[in-house]
XYZ file of C-alpha atoms in Angstrom:
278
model
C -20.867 -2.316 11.948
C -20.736 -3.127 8.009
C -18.111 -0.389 6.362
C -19.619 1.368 3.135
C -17.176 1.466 0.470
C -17.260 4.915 -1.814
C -20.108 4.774 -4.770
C -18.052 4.541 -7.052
C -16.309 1.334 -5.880
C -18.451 -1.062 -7.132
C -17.834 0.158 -10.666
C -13.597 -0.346 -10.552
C -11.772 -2.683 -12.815
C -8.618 -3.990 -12.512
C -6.303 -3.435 -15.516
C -5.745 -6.900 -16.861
C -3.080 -5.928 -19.366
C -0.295 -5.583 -16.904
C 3.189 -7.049 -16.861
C 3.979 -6.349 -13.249
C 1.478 -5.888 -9.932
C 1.873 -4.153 -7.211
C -1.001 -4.878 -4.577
C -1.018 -4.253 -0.738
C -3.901 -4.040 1.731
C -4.551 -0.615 2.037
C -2.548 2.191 3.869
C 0.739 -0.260 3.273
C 2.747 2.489 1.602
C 0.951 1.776 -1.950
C 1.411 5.627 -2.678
C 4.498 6.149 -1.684
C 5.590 3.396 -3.624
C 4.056 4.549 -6.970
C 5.286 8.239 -6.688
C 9.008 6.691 -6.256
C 8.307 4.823 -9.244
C 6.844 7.476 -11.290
C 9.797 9.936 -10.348
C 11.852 6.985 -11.394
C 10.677 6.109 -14.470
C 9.716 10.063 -15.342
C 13.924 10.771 -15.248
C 15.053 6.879 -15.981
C 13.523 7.562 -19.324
C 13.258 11.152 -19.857
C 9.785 11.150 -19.678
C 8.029 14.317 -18.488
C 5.741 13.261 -15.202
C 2.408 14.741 -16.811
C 2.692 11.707 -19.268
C 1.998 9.898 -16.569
C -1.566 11.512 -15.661
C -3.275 10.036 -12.114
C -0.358 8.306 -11.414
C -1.294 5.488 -13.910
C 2.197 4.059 -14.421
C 1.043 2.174 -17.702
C 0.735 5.485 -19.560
C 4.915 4.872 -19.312
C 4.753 1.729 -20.964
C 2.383 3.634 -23.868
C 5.124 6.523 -24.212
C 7.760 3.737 -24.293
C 7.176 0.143 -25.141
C 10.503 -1.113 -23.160
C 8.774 -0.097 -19.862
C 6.697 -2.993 -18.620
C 2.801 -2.016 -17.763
C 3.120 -1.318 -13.813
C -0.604 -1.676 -12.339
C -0.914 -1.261 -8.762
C -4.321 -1.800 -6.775
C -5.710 -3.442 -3.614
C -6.192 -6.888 -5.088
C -9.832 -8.709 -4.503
C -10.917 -5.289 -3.724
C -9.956 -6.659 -0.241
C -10.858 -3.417 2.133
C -14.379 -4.356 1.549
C -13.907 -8.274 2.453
C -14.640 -10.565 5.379
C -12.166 -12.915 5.955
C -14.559 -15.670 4.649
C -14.792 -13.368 1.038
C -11.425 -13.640 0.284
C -10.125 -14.774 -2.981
C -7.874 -18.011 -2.224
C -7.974 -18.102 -5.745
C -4.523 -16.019 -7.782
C -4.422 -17.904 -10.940
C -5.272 -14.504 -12.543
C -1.335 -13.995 -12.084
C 0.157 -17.229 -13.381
C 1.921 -15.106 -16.001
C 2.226 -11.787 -14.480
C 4.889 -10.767 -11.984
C 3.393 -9.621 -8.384
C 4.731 -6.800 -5.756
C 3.539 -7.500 -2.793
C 4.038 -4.399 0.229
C 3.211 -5.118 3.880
C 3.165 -3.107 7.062
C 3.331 -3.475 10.808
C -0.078 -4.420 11.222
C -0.883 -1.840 14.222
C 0.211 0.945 12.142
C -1.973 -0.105 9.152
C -4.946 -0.569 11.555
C -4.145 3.128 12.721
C -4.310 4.494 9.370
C -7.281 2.729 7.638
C -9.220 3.704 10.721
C -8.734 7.111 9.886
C -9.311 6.611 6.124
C -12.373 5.503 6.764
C -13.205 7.490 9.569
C -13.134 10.009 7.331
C -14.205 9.081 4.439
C -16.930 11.226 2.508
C -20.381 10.379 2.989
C -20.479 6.749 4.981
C -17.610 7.998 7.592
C -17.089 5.419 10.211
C -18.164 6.767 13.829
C -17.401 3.597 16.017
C -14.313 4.481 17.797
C -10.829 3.018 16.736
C -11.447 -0.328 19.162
C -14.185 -1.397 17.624
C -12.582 -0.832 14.357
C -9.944 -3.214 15.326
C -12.236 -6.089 15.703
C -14.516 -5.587 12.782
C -15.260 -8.544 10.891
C -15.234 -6.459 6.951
C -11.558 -4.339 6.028
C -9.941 -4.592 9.739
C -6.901 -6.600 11.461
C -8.632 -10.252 10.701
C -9.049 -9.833 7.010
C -5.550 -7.954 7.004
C -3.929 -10.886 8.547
C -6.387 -13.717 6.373
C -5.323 -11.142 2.805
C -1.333 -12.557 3.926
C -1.785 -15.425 4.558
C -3.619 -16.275 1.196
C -0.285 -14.688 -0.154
C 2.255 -16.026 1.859
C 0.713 -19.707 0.265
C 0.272 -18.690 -3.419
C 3.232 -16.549 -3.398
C 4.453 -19.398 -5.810
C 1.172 -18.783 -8.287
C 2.798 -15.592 -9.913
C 5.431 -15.929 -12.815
C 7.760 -14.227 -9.664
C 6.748 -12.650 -7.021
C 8.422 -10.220 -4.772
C 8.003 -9.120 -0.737
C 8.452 -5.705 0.357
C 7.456 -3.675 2.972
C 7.030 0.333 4.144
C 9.479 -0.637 7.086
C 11.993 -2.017 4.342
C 11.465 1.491 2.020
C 11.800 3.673 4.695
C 15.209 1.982 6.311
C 17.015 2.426 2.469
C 14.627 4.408 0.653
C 16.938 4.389 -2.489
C 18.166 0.480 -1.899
C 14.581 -0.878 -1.979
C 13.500 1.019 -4.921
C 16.404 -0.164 -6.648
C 15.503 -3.688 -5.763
C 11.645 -3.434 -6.767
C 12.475 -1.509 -10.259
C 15.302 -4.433 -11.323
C 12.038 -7.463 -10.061
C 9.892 -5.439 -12.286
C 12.612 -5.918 -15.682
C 13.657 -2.604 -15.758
C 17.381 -1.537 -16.235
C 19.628 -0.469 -13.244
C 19.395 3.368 -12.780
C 21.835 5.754 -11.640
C 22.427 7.395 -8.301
C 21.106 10.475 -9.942
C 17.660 9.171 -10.669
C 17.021 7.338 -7.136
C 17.878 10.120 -5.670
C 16.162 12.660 -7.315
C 13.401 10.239 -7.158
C 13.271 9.640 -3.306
C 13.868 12.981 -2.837
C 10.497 13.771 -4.474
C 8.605 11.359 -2.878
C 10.282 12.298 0.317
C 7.124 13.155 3.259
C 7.317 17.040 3.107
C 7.327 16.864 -0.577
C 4.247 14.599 -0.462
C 2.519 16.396 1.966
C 3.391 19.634 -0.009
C 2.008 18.376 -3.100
C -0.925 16.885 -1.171
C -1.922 20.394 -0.157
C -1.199 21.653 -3.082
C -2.926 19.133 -5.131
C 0.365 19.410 -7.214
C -0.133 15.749 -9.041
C -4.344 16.806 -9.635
C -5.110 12.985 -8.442
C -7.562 11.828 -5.745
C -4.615 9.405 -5.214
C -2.894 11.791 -2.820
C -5.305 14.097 -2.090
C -6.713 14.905 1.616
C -10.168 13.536 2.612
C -11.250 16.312 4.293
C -9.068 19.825 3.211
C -7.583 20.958 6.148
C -7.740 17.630 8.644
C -4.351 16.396 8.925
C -5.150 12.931 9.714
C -7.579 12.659 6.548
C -4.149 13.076 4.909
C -2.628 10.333 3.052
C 1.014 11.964 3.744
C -1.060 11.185 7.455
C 2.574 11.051 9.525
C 4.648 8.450 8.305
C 5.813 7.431 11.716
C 6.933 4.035 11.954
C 5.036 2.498 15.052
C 2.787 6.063 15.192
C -0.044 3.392 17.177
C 1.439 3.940 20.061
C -0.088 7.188 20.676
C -3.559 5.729 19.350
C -3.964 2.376 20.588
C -4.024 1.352 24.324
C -2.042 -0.962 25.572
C -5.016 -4.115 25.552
C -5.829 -2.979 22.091
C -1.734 -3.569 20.531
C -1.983 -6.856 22.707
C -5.367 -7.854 20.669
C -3.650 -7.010 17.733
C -0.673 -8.724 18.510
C -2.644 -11.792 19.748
C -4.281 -11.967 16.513
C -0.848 -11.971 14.418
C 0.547 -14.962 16.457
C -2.676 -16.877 16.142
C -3.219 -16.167 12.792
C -0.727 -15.188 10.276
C 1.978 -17.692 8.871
C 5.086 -17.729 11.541
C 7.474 -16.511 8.397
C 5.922 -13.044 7.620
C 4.911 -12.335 11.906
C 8.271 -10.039 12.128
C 6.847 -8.286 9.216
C 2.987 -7.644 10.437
C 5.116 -6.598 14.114
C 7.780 -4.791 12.557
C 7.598 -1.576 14.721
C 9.009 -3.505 17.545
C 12.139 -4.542 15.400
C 15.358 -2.420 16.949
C 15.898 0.655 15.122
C 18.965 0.431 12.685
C 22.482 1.716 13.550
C 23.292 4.831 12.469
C 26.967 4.420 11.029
């Protein structure tokens, strides 16, 4: 079945003044991302947070010029794609830097299901395996959305890969990395800190509730439904407890037929080995 994207969808424009994009496929750790940032850039620069109103990073660069204009969005409005819809066209950042974040794939199948399961108005009712093989915003156009990437990575004036798996192994470290791509200047220990501390889960999920940051951009779906949440778990390889065992073996099928060999360990990174604990 045909997903209905939000009414108001149609109607979004991509800022096309920015320095520096960040794009993902949804429910790749786009908002985490941007409230690390923010939290950054808010005590890099001794900017009070409120300056930076929806969590529109560019209002930064308008309270200081030095900061580069920091757009993040979904690129070629790609939940709402077929495979065949897709953009192979990225000239539009010849001159721009891009920020690209990607996600075991089975997680990110997990979580847009739910998204759109419950999303106000058009909620999909389907069940979470047929969601895996729709044709529109699901695992194939996922997989087709990296690929396009992984060959025009070389269209952007530079371009840089992260993922959630990479931000949550060295919160601070990857933050770091992604603030010095985007031209800023090294920060202290202080401000990661005090940034990935704020953007920690609990405090997301407590601000979600709260609606602490007053932004549909992490704000619950449905008040009181946990997994309308966008603080939903955070649980690195979560789709186990959702996805039966023939559905993660379509899903993996589909990465080893599909996506570019290089980025596979990314779109299957749940099944990495955990890190050593010192």
């Amino acid at each position: 079945m045909p997903l209905t994207p939000p009414p108001d969808h149609a109607a979004r424009t991509v800022d096309a003044d920015g320095d520096v994009y960040v794009i993902s496929f949804p429910k790749c750790g786009r908002t985490w991302l941007r409230v690390l940032m923010a939290k950054a850039l808010s005590a890099g620069h001794r900017i009070p947070l409120e300056v930076c109103r929806n969590l529109d990073l560019t209002r930064f660069s308008e309270a200081e010029p030095a900061i580069p204009r920091i757009v993040f969005w979904h690129d070629d409005r790609v939940a709402w794609r077929t495979p065949a819809e897709l953009s192979r066209d990225k000239g539009f950042y010849r001159d721009r830097k891009v920020v690209l974040i990607l996600r075991d794939i089975r997680d990110t199948a997990v979580s847009r299901y739910f998204q759109r399961a419950h999303q106000q108005g058009h909620p999909y009712d389907a069940g979470i395996g047929a969601f895996l093989s729709e044709e529109q915003g699901s695992v194939r156009t996922c997989l087709a959305f990296w690929n396009i990437w992984h060959a025009r990575q070389d269209v952007p004036a530079s371009f840089l890969l992260t993922s959630y798996e990479r931000l949550a192994a060295d919160t601070a470290g990857e933050l770091a990395r992604v603030l010095a791509f985007c031209g800023l200047p090294p920060y202290g220990e202080e401000v990661l800190k005090a940034a990935v501390d704020f953007a920690g889960f609990e405090s997301m999920r407590a601000m979600e509730l709260s609606d602490a940051l007053r932004t549909d951009r992490l704000r619950p779906a449905v008040p009181g439904d946990p997994e309308s949440y966008k603080t939903r778990r955070g649980v690195i390889g979560g789709f186990r407890d959702y996805l039966t065992g023939p559905q993660i073996a379509y899903v993996n099928d589909a990465v080893r037929r599909i996506l570019a060999p290089e980025w596979q360990p990314a779109a299957l990174a749940a099944d990495a080995p955990l890190p050593r604990t010192p």
